Structure formats: C-alpha cells, structure tokens
Amino acid sequence: MAYHALDYYGIDELFTHEERMVRDTVRELVSSRVMPQIGKHWSAGTFPHELVARFGELGLLGPSLTGYGCAGISPTGYGLICQELERGDSGIRSFVSVQSSLVMFPIWAFGSEEQKQKYLPEMAAGRVIGCFGLTEPDFGSNPTGMLTTAKRVGAGYRITGTKRWITNGSAAQVALVWAKLDGTVRGFLVPTQSPGFAARDIHGKWSLRASVTSELVMEDCEVGEDALLPGVSGMRGPLSCLSQARFGICYGAVGAAMACYDEALSYAKDRVQFSKPIAGYQLVQRKLVDMVSEITKAQLLCLQLGRLKETNRLTPGQISLAKRNNVAMARDIARDARDILGANGVTDDYQCGRHMLNLESVYTYEGTHDIHTLIVGQDVTGLAAFDS
Ligand code: TGC
Ligand code: FAD
C-alpha cells in the first residue's frame, strides 16, 4: 500500500529545505527497505541488522552532532528522521535513538578527545554499535538507586552489577554503563569483549519484537582508565542523554500514529458493510477525525519543540509534556485503527496491531507516562511527587 503522510495544516512549509530533503529520503528508505521486511522480522523476533550500514551511509546515526563524521543537521531534522523510522517500526527508531542520543551524544558532549576520535566516526558509519545501560532489575523509574558500582583498581576500574532491558545490548561493541564510583554516578564506555561482561537477550516480548533487548551482567568486569567519561558526574549525565532521546521519541510517536491513521483511512474507504464503505458512517468518521485532530496537534508540538531546541530554550519539562502527550496519542490511535480494521486488524497482514503492541514499550521506556506526569507536575508546582 502506498503511504500518504497526513499533513492537514500544511506544516510541511514550516520545515527548511534540508529538513524536508532528509525526511523524504528516510520516508523513501522506509517504504523500500523497511516495510517489505519488517513484518517478517517482527514475527521472528529479529532486528534487521542489514539496515545499519545504510543508516550510516545516509548520515542517520548521530545526525545532529557536528564533526567526527556526523551529519550536523538540525534537531528538527533529527526529529523527522525518528518520525519516518517509527512510521516503519518503533524498534527501528529505537536502534537509531540509542545509537545517536544515548551513546554518541554523551561521547560527543562528555567524552575526552581520544574517546570521540575512537568511537564517533565508527558509530556514525554504523561499524560500531552502542547500547545504554541505566535501568537495573530493581531500579527502573528510579535509576538513582542503582546498585552497579565501579571501583578503582590499578590503572583502571572494576565494574560489578546488572543492567536490564537494554536495547541493542547483545548487538553492541560498546556499552555505556552508568555505575556508582565512590557513591557518585559516572558513565563508563565498556567494550563488550571485556572479561567479566556478558549480554543475554530477553525473549518472549510481545512488543518491540524487531529490536534487540538484553540483560547486561558485569562480574568484576575490568576496564581501562580510558573507559571513564570525564566530562560529567551525577544523574545529570544519564538524564541529559534521556532528554535527547525523549526529544526524538516525541517525533517518532507521531510517525507511528500517522502510519496507523493512513492504514485505517485506506481500509475504511475500501471496506463495504451494509450499503456503503464504512468510511461513510458517522461513527467511523468520528474516529478518523479524532485521529487527524490529535496527530495535527502533536505535529505542531514537535515543530515548536524542535525550534526551541535549536535556540537552546528547550526545558526537560517541555520534552516530558510532549513525550507524555504524543506517545499516549499514538497508543490510542493504534488501538482505534485496529478497531476500524475489524478482525483483519488482529492479523499481521496489517501494521496497526504491530504498532499498537510496540507503543506499549514506548509508553514505558524513556520514563513512563506517569513519571512524565510527575516531571511536569514538579515543573509547574515546584513540588516533587516522586517519593513518599
Ligand atoms: P533530579 O534530582 O531531579 O536531578 C538530578 C540532576 O540531573 C539534572 N536533570 C537533568 N539534566 C538534564 N536533562 C534532564 N532531563 C534532567 N533532569 C534532571 C538535575 O538538574 C540535577 O542536576 P545537578 O547538577 O543539580 O545534580 O533527578 P532524580 O535523580 O531525582 O530523578 C528524577 C526522575 C524520576 C525524573 C528521573 O529519575 C527519571 O527521569 N526517571 C525515569 C527513568 C528513565 O527514563 N529511564 C530510561 C532508561 S533508558 C531507556 O529507556 C531507553 S529505551 C530505548 C529507546 O530510547 O528507544
Ligand atoms: P517501574 O519503575 O517498576 O514502574 C512500574 C509502574 O509503576 C509504572 O506504571 C510507573 O509509572 C509506576 N511508578 C513508578 N514509580 C512511580 C511513582 N513514584 N509514582 C507513581 N507511579 C510510579 N533502559 C535502559 O537503561 N536502556 C535501554 O536501552 C532500555 N531499553 C528498553 C527497551 C524496552 C523494550 C523496554 C520495555 C524497556 C527499556 N528500558 C531501557 C527500560 C525502561 O527505561 C524502564 O522499563 C522504564 O524506565 C520503567 O522502569 P520499570 O520497567 O522498572 O517500571
């Protein structure tokens, strides 16, 4: 089925020529390379690794970073890349979010010159894959409580602990592991071949099936002095990375919603029940119009989010508000699209069921919907409601 991207308010004209070019390139890539095979990968629970080199060639990895082989496009351009990739599948966008925002960004922002030279050009080309280890089995929404520790030994560090739910975990050559060194959270670039490091995949997911999700186990894992990210300490380190990735997710969720709307509209125009296509019935039109309304609002939110970021005015609270709104919006639209498709909507002949299940993970990761409620709640009231 040809894809018709919803743009009810002509928002397209508010993007720069370069942003439109990048978006159209990724849209075409998703149509030609992702859509024909994503259903198969999702069913098999495999990630399409063959796409990674192409992402590198097109400059989609770390795209808004400058230097070191990165494309240096605008934050809005990065957002549009996420939108288009998630139109294909949330797992594909996750790969790019983790590589770009959660691993390349902190190396670029907090790494030594040697670390930047060593990792960034290889990661931009897709020859080295990274993962981001923050969450632990008992510390998800509250990563500050992490148990993973690093101790100084000789000319390096010994890391001990377990990270869980780590995207790209077993596919990565380098893991950015957050661990407490003398009680303070620090970032360590751990080569995954290091002695004492193991990545075990988590199976049985009914969401983000076309994405690698792993547990990282570090038992006296020894790394060199050069593994420590020198430029940041405390929770500001991982939370700064999350701000970058959440920004991309705000756009990505819109892409998933646009895919579901497009499928539902096309199906409703074709599917005849009683005397006419179901698109001609008021109740179905109400669902489609609600989708147009919510997607259009989310697109405008994203546009302003990008412009605020480009002028260094974007706050974590504003990102949380958009992550919370846009992912919930996409999750609702995926479910309504599935409803419009009737029984066909529960089969993998159509994509809305896959998006619906993927969006359950997106609703939870990078801060759950409720945690983002509390972040914005704290921002507007000045009172934190996370604890007690
Ligand atoms: P808090 O005491 O408020 O702040 C600690 C320090 O961090 C600073 N800060 C931020 N800096 C940059 N960006 C942000 N968004 C920031 N938020 C806070 C803050 O100014 C302070 O700095 P300093 O210098 O004064 O020390 O933070 P807290 O430790 O109490 O945390 C509160 C809370 C609940 C908001 C935080 O823990 C949180 O966001 N929890 C949710 C956990 C989460 O989102 N995990 C995601 C794991 S990664 C993932 O899911 C990847 S999915 C794969 C994919 O992306 O596709
Ligand atoms: P919990 O924190 O146990 O939350 C469970 C429920 O309790 C939620 O509804 C939550 O909103 C609620 N809750 C928690 N605290 C409060 C509170 N104070 N007030 C009110 N309600 C509360 N992590 C990484 O570090 N790197 C990755 O690459 C990564 N990839 C992921 C990929 C997938 C597919 C998934 C599913 C997760 C991934 N995660 C990753 C982990 C993700 O960030 C966590 O799952 C998320 O932060 C939530 O933590 P949790 O699952 O432990 O849930």
Short mmCIF file of C-alpha atoms and ligand atoms in Angstrom, two decimals:
data_model
loop_
_atom_site.label_atom_id
_atom_site.label_comp_id
_atom_site.label_asym_id
_atom_site.label_seq_id
_atom_site.Cartn_x
_atom_site.Cartn_y
_atom_site.Cartn_z
CA MET A 1 0.00 0.00 0.00
CA ALA A 2 1.42 3.43 -0.95
CA TYR A 3 1.91 5.68 2.07
CA HIS A 4 0.07 9.02 2.28
CA ALA A 5 1.52 11.11 5.09
CA LEU A 6 -1.06 13.24 6.88
CA ASP A 7 -0.32 16.98 6.81
CA TYR A 8 -3.71 18.56 7.41
CA TYR A 9 -2.37 22.02 8.30
CA GLY A 10 0.35 22.30 5.65
CA ILE A 11 3.06 22.10 8.32
CA ASP A 12 5.44 20.91 5.61
CA GLU A 13 6.08 24.52 4.54
CA LEU A 14 7.42 25.34 8.02
CA PHE A 15 10.37 22.96 7.62
CA THR A 16 13.58 24.02 5.90
CA HIS A 17 14.51 22.64 2.51
CA GLU A 18 17.19 20.47 4.16
CA GLU A 19 14.74 19.11 6.75
CA ARG A 20 12.26 18.18 4.02
CA MET A 21 15.01 16.50 1.99
CA VAL A 22 16.18 14.42 4.95
CA ARG A 23 12.60 13.46 5.80
CA ASP A 24 11.81 12.46 2.22
CA THR A 25 14.99 10.39 1.97
CA VAL A 26 14.12 8.44 5.12
CA ARG A 27 10.47 8.12 4.05
CA GLU A 28 11.62 6.50 0.83
CA LEU A 29 14.08 4.26 2.66
CA VAL A 30 11.32 3.07 4.99
CA SER A 31 8.99 2.36 2.06
CA SER A 32 11.60 0.47 0.06
CA ARG A 33 13.73 -1.23 2.72
CA VAL A 34 11.76 -1.42 5.98
CA MET A 35 8.12 -2.04 5.03
CA PRO A 36 8.72 -5.08 2.81
CA GLN A 37 10.50 -7.00 5.57
CA ILE A 38 9.50 -5.60 8.94
CA GLY A 39 6.55 -7.94 9.48
CA LYS A 40 8.80 -10.95 8.95
CA HIS A 41 11.40 -9.64 11.42
CA TRP A 42 8.76 -8.73 13.97
CA SER A 43 7.23 -12.21 13.82
CA ALA A 44 10.63 -13.88 14.09
CA GLY A 45 11.77 -11.53 16.87
CA THR A 46 14.83 -10.37 14.93
CA PHE A 47 16.34 -6.96 14.22
CA PRO A 48 17.13 -6.18 10.55
CA HIS A 49 20.88 -5.70 11.05
CA GLU A 50 21.38 -5.25 7.32
CA LEU A 51 19.88 -1.75 7.57
CA VAL A 52 22.57 -0.39 9.86
CA ALA A 53 25.23 0.21 7.20
CA ARG A 54 22.67 2.04 5.06
CA PHE A 55 21.71 4.23 8.03
CA GLY A 56 25.39 5.08 8.31
CA GLU A 57 25.73 5.90 4.60
CA LEU A 58 22.73 8.22 4.79
CA GLY A 59 24.04 10.04 7.88
CA LEU A 60 21.18 8.92 10.11
CA LEU A 61 23.39 7.95 13.08
CA GLY A 62 24.21 10.84 15.40
CA PRO A 63 22.77 13.10 12.68
CA SER A 64 22.55 16.33 14.65
CA LEU A 65 26.05 16.06 16.12
CA THR A 66 28.84 18.05 14.48
CA GLY A 67 32.27 16.82 13.39
CA TYR A 68 33.66 13.27 13.73
CA GLY A 69 31.84 12.08 10.61
CA CYS A 70 28.40 13.19 11.84
CA ALA A 71 25.96 14.95 9.52
CA GLY A 72 25.33 18.07 11.63
CA ILE A 73 21.70 18.54 10.64
CA SER A 74 19.17 20.48 12.73
CA PRO A 75 17.43 18.93 15.78
CA THR A 76 14.17 19.17 13.84
CA GLY A 77 15.82 17.16 11.05
CA TYR A 78 16.76 14.51 13.62
CA GLY A 79 13.19 14.51 14.88
CA LEU A 80 11.87 13.98 11.37
CA ILE A 81 14.26 11.04 10.91
CA CYS A 82 12.74 9.50 14.04
CA GLN A 83 9.22 10.22 12.78
CA GLU A 84 9.84 8.46 9.49
CA LEU A 85 11.67 5.49 11.01
CA GLU A 86 8.91 4.90 13.54
CA ARG A 87 6.37 5.05 10.73
CA GLY A 88 8.09 1.77 9.82
CA ASP A 89 8.54 0.33 13.31
CA SER A 90 9.31 1.60 16.82
CA GLY A 91 12.16 -0.92 17.04
CA ILE A 92 13.95 0.65 14.08
CA ARG A 93 13.62 4.12 15.59
CA SER A 94 14.79 2.70 18.94
CA PHE A 95 18.01 1.48 17.35
CA VAL A 96 18.74 4.96 16.00
CA SER A 97 17.69 6.69 19.25
CA VAL A 98 20.01 4.56 21.34
CA GLN A 99 22.94 4.83 18.96
CA SER A 100 22.52 8.57 18.37
CA SER A 101 21.09 10.09 21.54
CA LEU A 102 22.08 7.68 24.26
CA VAL A 103 25.60 6.70 23.23
CA MET A 104 27.01 9.04 20.57
CA PHE A 105 25.61 12.19 22.22
CA PRO A 106 27.25 11.58 25.64
CA ILE A 107 30.57 10.69 23.99
CA TRP A 108 30.32 13.92 21.96
CA ALA A 109 29.22 16.04 24.95
CA PHE A 110 31.17 14.48 27.85
CA GLY A 111 33.92 12.35 26.27
CA SER A 112 37.66 13.00 26.00
CA GLU A 113 39.08 13.89 22.59
CA GLU A 114 40.52 10.33 22.38
CA GLN A 115 37.10 8.79 23.11
CA LYS A 116 35.47 10.99 20.46
CA GLN A 117 38.09 10.07 17.86
CA LYS A 118 37.90 6.39 18.73
CA TYR A 119 34.13 5.94 18.74
CA LEU A 120 32.21 8.68 16.91
CA PRO A 121 33.34 8.17 13.28
CA GLU A 122 32.89 4.38 13.59
CA MET A 123 29.48 4.77 15.22
CA ALA A 124 28.34 7.35 12.66
CA ALA A 125 29.19 4.85 9.92
CA GLY A 126 27.35 2.04 11.72
CA ARG A 127 30.52 -0.06 12.08
CA VAL A 128 30.37 0.14 15.89
CA ILE A 129 27.05 -0.26 17.71
CA GLY A 130 26.41 1.11 21.18
CA CYS A 131 23.97 0.41 24.00
CA PHE A 132 22.99 2.40 27.08
CA GLY A 133 22.85 0.64 30.44
CA LEU A 134 20.95 2.64 33.03
CA THR A 135 17.97 0.51 34.13
CA GLU A 136 18.51 -2.33 36.58
CA PRO A 137 16.19 -5.19 37.57
CA ASP A 138 15.09 -3.32 40.72
CA PHE A 139 15.63 0.28 39.56
CA GLY A 140 13.60 1.40 36.54
CA SER A 141 11.77 4.66 37.18
CA ASN A 142 14.22 5.43 39.96
CA PRO A 143 17.65 4.84 38.40
CA THR A 144 19.29 6.97 41.09
CA GLY A 145 19.06 3.94 43.38
CA MET A 146 21.26 1.82 41.07
CA LEU A 147 23.41 -0.88 42.66
CA THR A 148 26.05 -1.16 39.93
CA THR A 149 29.40 0.00 41.24
CA ALA A 150 32.81 0.84 39.85
CA LYS A 151 35.97 0.58 41.92
CA ARG A 152 39.43 1.87 41.07
CA VAL A 153 41.87 -0.99 40.53
CA GLY A 154 45.42 -0.42 39.30
CA ALA A 155 45.23 1.71 36.17
CA GLY A 156 41.52 1.17 35.56
CA TYR A 157 38.17 0.25 37.05
CA ARG A 158 36.32 -2.91 38.09
CA ILE A 159 32.57 -2.78 37.38
CA THR A 160 30.04 -5.05 39.04
CA GLY A 161 26.27 -5.09 38.54
CA THR A 162 23.36 -6.00 36.29
CA LYS A 163 21.54 -3.79 33.78
CA ARG A 164 18.22 -4.96 32.36
CA TRP A 165 16.02 -4.11 29.36
CA ILE A 166 18.95 -2.79 27.36
CA THR A 167 18.20 -2.03 23.70
CA ASN A 168 20.98 -3.22 21.30
CA GLY A 169 22.62 -5.00 24.27
CA SER A 170 23.94 -8.16 22.61
CA ALA A 171 24.47 -6.39 19.27
CA ALA A 172 26.75 -3.72 20.75
CA GLN A 173 30.51 -3.45 20.66
CA VAL A 174 30.45 -0.75 23.35
CA ALA A 175 28.12 -0.36 26.33
CA LEU A 176 27.75 2.96 28.10
CA VAL A 177 27.27 1.70 31.64
CA TRP A 178 26.21 4.03 34.44
CA ALA A 179 27.71 2.97 37.77
CA LYS A 180 28.46 4.50 41.15
CA LEU A 181 32.11 5.37 41.74
CA ASP A 182 32.66 6.42 45.37
CA GLY A 183 28.88 6.90 45.61
CA THR A 184 28.59 9.20 42.55
CA VAL A 185 27.00 8.10 39.25
CA ARG A 186 29.58 8.05 36.43
CA GLY A 187 29.49 6.81 32.82
CA PHE A 188 31.86 4.08 31.58
CA LEU A 189 32.43 3.09 27.95
CA VAL A 190 32.75 -0.67 28.37
CA PRO A 191 33.95 -2.69 25.35
CA THR A 192 31.58 -5.65 25.29
CA GLN A 193 34.52 -8.03 24.76
CA SER A 194 35.88 -7.09 28.20
CA PRO A 195 36.45 -10.02 30.56
CA GLY A 196 33.54 -10.29 33.02
CA PHE A 197 30.98 -8.73 30.65
CA ALA A 198 28.05 -10.77 29.29
CA ALA A 199 24.90 -9.78 27.36
CA ARG A 200 21.90 -12.14 27.41
CA ASP A 201 18.87 -11.46 25.26
CA ILE A 202 15.41 -11.17 26.76
CA HIS A 203 12.97 -13.34 24.82
CA GLY A 204 9.19 -13.67 24.83
CA LYS A 205 8.44 -9.97 24.21
CA TRP A 206 5.11 -9.15 22.62
CA SER A 207 6.31 -5.61 21.96
CA LEU A 208 9.36 -4.21 20.11
CA ARG A 209 9.97 -7.65 18.72
CA ALA A 210 12.12 -6.30 15.88
CA SER A 211 14.58 -4.87 18.42
CA VAL A 212 17.32 -6.49 20.48
CA THR A 213 16.65 -6.19 24.23
CA SER A 214 19.20 -7.67 26.64
CA GLU A 215 20.40 -8.02 30.17
CA LEU A 216 23.99 -6.93 30.79
CA VAL A 217 25.80 -8.79 33.53
CA MET A 218 29.12 -7.44 34.77
CA GLU A 219 31.00 -9.60 37.22
CA ASP A 220 34.28 -7.96 38.17
CA CYS A 221 34.43 -6.53 34.66
CA GLU A 222 37.76 -4.76 34.29
CA VAL A 223 38.15 -1.76 32.02
CA GLY A 224 40.98 0.70 31.45
CA GLU A 225 41.30 4.21 32.77
CA ASP A 226 40.20 5.48 29.39
CA ALA A 227 36.70 3.98 29.85
CA LEU A 228 35.51 6.75 32.19
CA LEU A 229 33.55 9.63 30.59
CA PRO A 230 35.45 12.56 32.10
CA GLY A 231 33.01 15.38 31.41
CA VAL A 232 30.05 14.59 33.66
CA SER A 233 29.19 13.21 37.08
CA GLY A 234 25.93 12.61 38.91
CA MET A 235 22.49 11.88 37.49
CA ARG A 236 22.78 14.90 35.19
CA GLY A 237 24.85 12.60 32.93
CA PRO A 238 22.25 9.94 32.10
CA LEU A 239 19.33 12.38 32.37
CA SER A 240 20.92 14.68 29.76
CA CYS A 241 21.09 11.72 27.37
CA LEU A 242 17.45 10.88 28.09
CA SER A 243 16.45 14.44 27.17
CA GLN A 244 18.00 13.95 23.72
CA ALA A 245 16.34 10.58 23.17
CA ARG A 246 12.94 11.64 24.50
CA PHE A 247 13.00 14.54 22.02
CA GLY A 248 13.31 12.02 19.15
CA ILE A 249 10.59 9.81 20.62
CA CYS A 250 8.15 12.75 20.59
CA TYR A 251 8.52 12.80 16.78
CA GLY A 252 8.73 9.02 16.46
CA ALA A 253 5.36 8.51 18.11
CA VAL A 254 3.81 10.86 15.54
CA GLY A 255 5.21 8.65 12.77
CA ALA A 256 3.62 5.53 14.26
CA ALA A 257 0.29 7.37 14.61
CA MET A 258 0.48 8.62 11.00
CA ALA A 259 1.07 5.06 9.78
CA CYS A 260 -1.96 3.77 11.70
CA TYR A 261 -4.19 6.62 10.53
CA ASP A 262 -3.16 6.08 6.91
CA GLU A 263 -3.91 2.39 7.12
CA ALA A 264 -7.26 2.94 8.86
CA LEU A 265 -8.40 5.60 6.35
CA SER A 266 -7.49 3.48 3.35
CA TYR A 267 -9.15 0.40 4.81
CA ALA A 268 -12.32 2.30 5.77
CA LYS A 269 -12.72 3.65 2.23
CA ASP A 270 -12.50 0.14 0.77
CA ARG A 271 -14.37 -1.94 3.31
CA VAL A 272 -18.09 -2.18 2.50
CA GLN A 273 -20.58 -3.17 5.21
CA PHE A 274 -24.33 -2.79 4.93
CA SER A 275 -24.81 -0.43 1.97
CA LYS A 276 -21.53 1.51 1.65
CA PRO A 277 -17.85 1.81 2.65
CA ILE A 278 -17.53 2.04 6.43
CA ALA A 279 -15.76 5.42 5.94
CA GLY A 280 -19.22 6.77 5.08
CA TYR A 281 -20.63 6.07 8.54
CA GLN A 282 -20.61 8.83 11.14
CA LEU A 283 -19.10 6.74 13.94
CA VAL A 284 -16.13 5.76 11.77
CA GLN A 285 -15.67 9.35 10.59
CA ARG A 286 -15.61 10.49 14.22
CA LYS A 287 -12.70 8.10 14.90
CA LEU A 288 -10.82 9.24 11.79
CA VAL A 289 -11.37 12.93 12.58
CA ASP A 290 -10.19 12.44 16.16
CA MET A 291 -7.02 10.91 14.69
CA VAL A 292 -6.50 13.86 12.31
CA SER A 293 -7.04 16.28 15.17
CA GLU A 294 -4.64 14.56 17.59
CA ILE A 295 -1.92 13.95 15.00
CA THR A 296 -2.05 17.57 13.82
CA LYS A 297 -1.71 18.89 17.38
CA ALA A 298 1.21 16.51 18.02
CA GLN A 299 2.92 17.59 14.79
CA LEU A 300 2.70 21.22 15.89
CA LEU A 301 4.05 20.34 19.34
CA CYS A 302 7.03 18.65 17.69
CA LEU A 303 7.70 21.57 15.39
CA GLN A 304 7.88 24.03 18.29
CA LEU A 305 9.91 21.53 20.35
CA GLY A 306 12.48 21.49 17.55
CA ARG A 307 12.60 25.26 17.21
CA LEU A 308 13.03 25.66 20.99
CA LYS A 309 15.88 23.13 20.91
CA GLU A 310 17.58 24.90 18.03
CA THR A 311 17.63 28.12 20.06
CA ASN A 312 18.72 26.42 23.31
CA ARG A 313 15.46 27.24 25.07
CA LEU A 314 14.04 23.72 25.40
CA THR A 315 13.45 22.56 29.00
CA PRO A 316 13.19 18.95 30.29
CA GLY A 317 9.60 19.69 31.37
CA GLN A 318 8.64 20.67 27.81
CA ILE A 319 10.15 17.44 26.49
CA SER A 320 8.28 15.41 29.11
CA LEU A 321 4.98 17.08 28.24
CA ALA A 322 5.42 16.16 24.56
CA LYS A 323 6.66 12.59 25.25
CA ARG A 324 3.67 12.05 27.52
CA ASN A 325 1.17 13.55 25.07
CA ASN A 326 2.48 12.14 21.82
CA VAL A 327 3.07 8.56 22.93
CA ALA A 328 -0.35 8.34 24.62
CA MET A 329 -1.88 9.84 21.48
CA ALA A 330 -0.17 7.28 19.22
CA ARG A 331 -1.13 4.41 21.53
CA ASP A 332 -4.81 5.46 21.42
CA ILE A 333 -4.73 5.91 17.64
CA ALA A 334 -3.14 2.50 17.07
CA ARG A 335 -5.92 0.89 19.09
CA ASP A 336 -8.66 2.80 17.25
CA ALA A 337 -7.09 1.93 13.89
CA ARG A 338 -7.10 -1.73 14.91
CA ASP A 339 -10.79 -1.37 15.74
CA ILE A 340 -11.59 0.15 12.33
CA LEU A 341 -9.91 -2.81 10.65
CA GLY A 342 -12.20 -5.21 12.50
CA ALA A 343 -10.95 -8.81 12.59
CA ASN A 344 -8.35 -8.05 9.92
CA GLY A 345 -6.74 -5.67 12.42
CA VAL A 346 -5.63 -8.57 14.63
CA THR A 347 -3.57 -10.17 11.85
CA ASP A 348 -0.07 -9.36 10.69
CA ASP A 349 -1.38 -8.63 7.20
CA TYR A 350 -1.80 -5.10 8.56
CA GLN A 351 0.56 -2.93 10.58
CA CYS A 352 -1.65 -1.26 13.21
CA GLY A 353 -1.55 -4.25 15.58
CA ARG A 354 2.26 -4.26 15.45
CA HIS A 355 2.38 -0.51 16.18
CA MET A 356 -0.20 -0.95 18.96
CA LEU A 357 1.99 -3.51 20.73
CA ASN A 358 5.24 -1.63 20.11
CA LEU A 359 3.78 1.53 21.59
CA GLU A 360 3.29 -0.26 24.91
CA SER A 361 7.08 -0.29 25.28
CA VAL A 362 7.39 3.30 24.10
CA TYR A 363 4.78 4.30 26.71
CA THR A 364 7.01 2.71 29.38
CA TYR A 365 10.60 3.32 28.32
CA GLU A 366 12.49 6.59 28.48
CA GLY A 367 10.33 7.44 31.50
CA THR A 368 6.86 6.00 31.90
CA HIS A 369 3.78 8.09 31.09
CA ASP A 370 3.22 8.61 34.82
CA ILE A 371 6.82 9.62 35.51
CA HIS A 372 6.49 12.31 32.82
CA THR A 373 3.28 13.45 34.51
CA LEU A 374 5.28 13.86 37.71
CA ILE A 375 8.15 15.67 35.97
CA VAL A 376 5.73 18.24 34.52
CA GLY A 377 3.84 18.31 37.83
CA GLN A 378 7.06 19.19 39.61
CA ASP A 379 7.89 21.79 36.98
CA VAL A 380 4.60 23.64 37.30
CA THR A 381 4.11 23.33 41.09
CA GLY A 382 7.69 23.36 42.32
CA LEU A 383 6.86 20.28 44.41
CA ALA A 384 8.28 16.80 43.67
CA ALA A 385 5.76 13.95 43.98
CA PHE A 386 8.09 11.06 43.07
CA ASP A 387 8.68 9.82 46.57
CA SER A 388 6.68 9.30 49.82
P1 TGC B 1 16.97 15.22 39.98
O1 TGC B 1 17.46 15.22 41.41
O2 TGC B 1 15.73 15.98 39.64
O3 TGC B 1 18.17 15.73 39.04
C1 TGC B 1 19.47 15.20 39.16
C2 TGC B 1 20.39 16.06 38.30
O4 TGC B 1 20.04 15.90 36.92
C3 TGC B 1 19.59 17.16 36.36
N1 TGC B 1 18.47 16.82 35.47
C4 TGC B 1 18.57 16.83 34.14
N2 TGC B 1 19.58 17.17 33.34
C5 TGC B 1 19.38 17.06 32.01
N3 TGC B 1 18.21 16.62 31.47
C6 TGC B 1 17.19 16.26 32.27
N4 TGC B 1 16.06 15.80 31.73
C7 TGC B 1 17.33 16.36 33.67
N5 TGC B 1 16.54 16.09 34.73
C8 TGC B 1 17.24 16.38 35.83
C9 TGC B 1 19.21 18.00 37.55
O5 TGC B 1 19.30 19.36 37.26
C10 TGC B 1 20.25 17.56 38.57
O6 TGC B 1 21.49 18.14 38.20
P2 TGC B 1 22.60 18.54 39.31
O7 TGC B 1 23.73 19.07 38.51
O8 TGC B 1 21.92 19.55 40.20
O9 TGC B 1 22.92 17.28 40.06
O10 TGC B 1 16.79 13.76 39.45
P3 TGC B 1 16.37 12.45 40.16
O11 TGC B 1 17.60 11.63 40.32
O12 TGC B 1 15.53 12.71 41.37
O13 TGC B 1 15.45 11.82 39.00
C11 TGC B 1 14.10 12.02 38.96
C12 TGC B 1 13.42 11.33 37.74
C13 TGC B 1 12.30 10.43 38.23
C14 TGC B 1 12.81 12.44 36.89
C15 TGC B 1 14.41 10.50 36.89
O14 TGC B 1 15.00 9.52 37.66
C16 TGC B 1 13.76 9.88 35.66
O15 TGC B 1 13.62 10.52 34.63
N6 TGC B 1 13.33 8.57 35.75
C17 TGC B 1 12.86 7.82 34.61
C18 TGC B 1 13.93 6.82 34.21
C19 TGC B 1 14.06 6.67 32.71
O16 TGC B 1 13.55 7.46 31.94
N7 TGC B 1 14.84 5.69 32.29
C20 TGC B 1 15.09 5.50 30.90
C21 TGC B 1 16.17 4.45 30.70
S1 TGC B 1 16.83 4.44 29.04
C22 TGC B 1 15.61 3.85 28.07
O17 TGC B 1 14.52 3.62 28.48
C23 TGC B 1 15.97 3.66 26.64
S2 TGC B 1 14.68 3.00 25.72
C24 TGC B 1 15.33 2.77 24.18
C25 TGC B 1 15.00 3.91 23.24
O18 TGC B 1 15.26 5.09 23.57
O19 TGC B 1 14.48 3.68 22.15
P1 FAD B 2 8.73 0.61 37.25
O1 FAD B 2 9.62 1.75 37.55
O2 FAD B 2 8.72 -0.54 38.20
O3 FAD B 2 7.23 1.17 37.12
C1 FAD B 2 6.10 0.32 37.14
C2 FAD B 2 4.85 1.21 37.24
O4 FAD B 2 4.91 1.99 38.45
C3 FAD B 2 4.72 2.21 36.09
O5 FAD B 2 3.37 2.37 35.76
C4 FAD B 2 5.24 3.51 36.71
O6 FAD B 2 4.71 4.68 36.09
C5 FAD B 2 4.77 3.37 38.14
N1 FAD B 2 5.56 4.18 39.06
C6 FAD B 2 6.89 4.04 39.37
N2 FAD B 2 7.26 4.98 40.24
C7 FAD B 2 6.16 5.75 40.47
C8 FAD B 2 5.92 6.91 41.30
N3 FAD B 2 6.89 7.48 42.02
N4 FAD B 2 4.68 7.42 41.30
C9 FAD B 2 3.69 6.87 40.56
N5 FAD B 2 3.86 5.78 39.77
C10 FAD B 2 5.09 5.23 39.74
N6 FAD B 2 16.56 1.01 29.91
C11 FAD B 2 17.85 1.35 29.67
O7 FAD B 2 18.58 1.78 30.58
N7 FAD B 2 18.39 1.24 28.42
C12 FAD B 2 17.66 0.78 27.37
O8 FAD B 2 18.18 0.71 26.23
C13 FAD B 2 16.29 0.40 27.59
N8 FAD B 2 15.57 -0.15 26.57
C14 FAD B 2 14.30 -0.64 26.83
C15 FAD B 2 13.63 -1.36 25.84
C16 FAD B 2 12.38 -1.92 26.10
C17 FAD B 2 11.69 -2.73 25.06
C18 FAD B 2 11.78 -1.71 27.38
C19 FAD B 2 10.42 -2.25 27.67
C20 FAD B 2 12.44 -1.01 28.37
C21 FAD B 2 13.72 -0.50 28.12
N9 FAD B 2 14.47 0.15 29.13
C22 FAD B 2 15.77 0.53 28.91
C23 FAD B 2 13.94 0.21 30.50
C24 FAD B 2 12.91 1.32 30.71
O9 FAD B 2 13.51 2.59 30.72
C25 FAD B 2 12.18 1.03 32.02
O10 FAD B 2 11.37 -0.09 31.79
C26 FAD B 2 11.36 2.21 32.50
O11 FAD B 2 12.19 3.26 32.94
C27 FAD B 2 10.38 1.82 33.63
O12 FAD B 2 11.00 1.07 34.61
P2 FAD B 2 10.36 -0.33 35.12
O13 FAD B 2 10.05 -1.15 33.92
O14 FAD B 2 11.27 -0.88 36.15
O15 FAD B 2 8.98 0.08 35.77
#
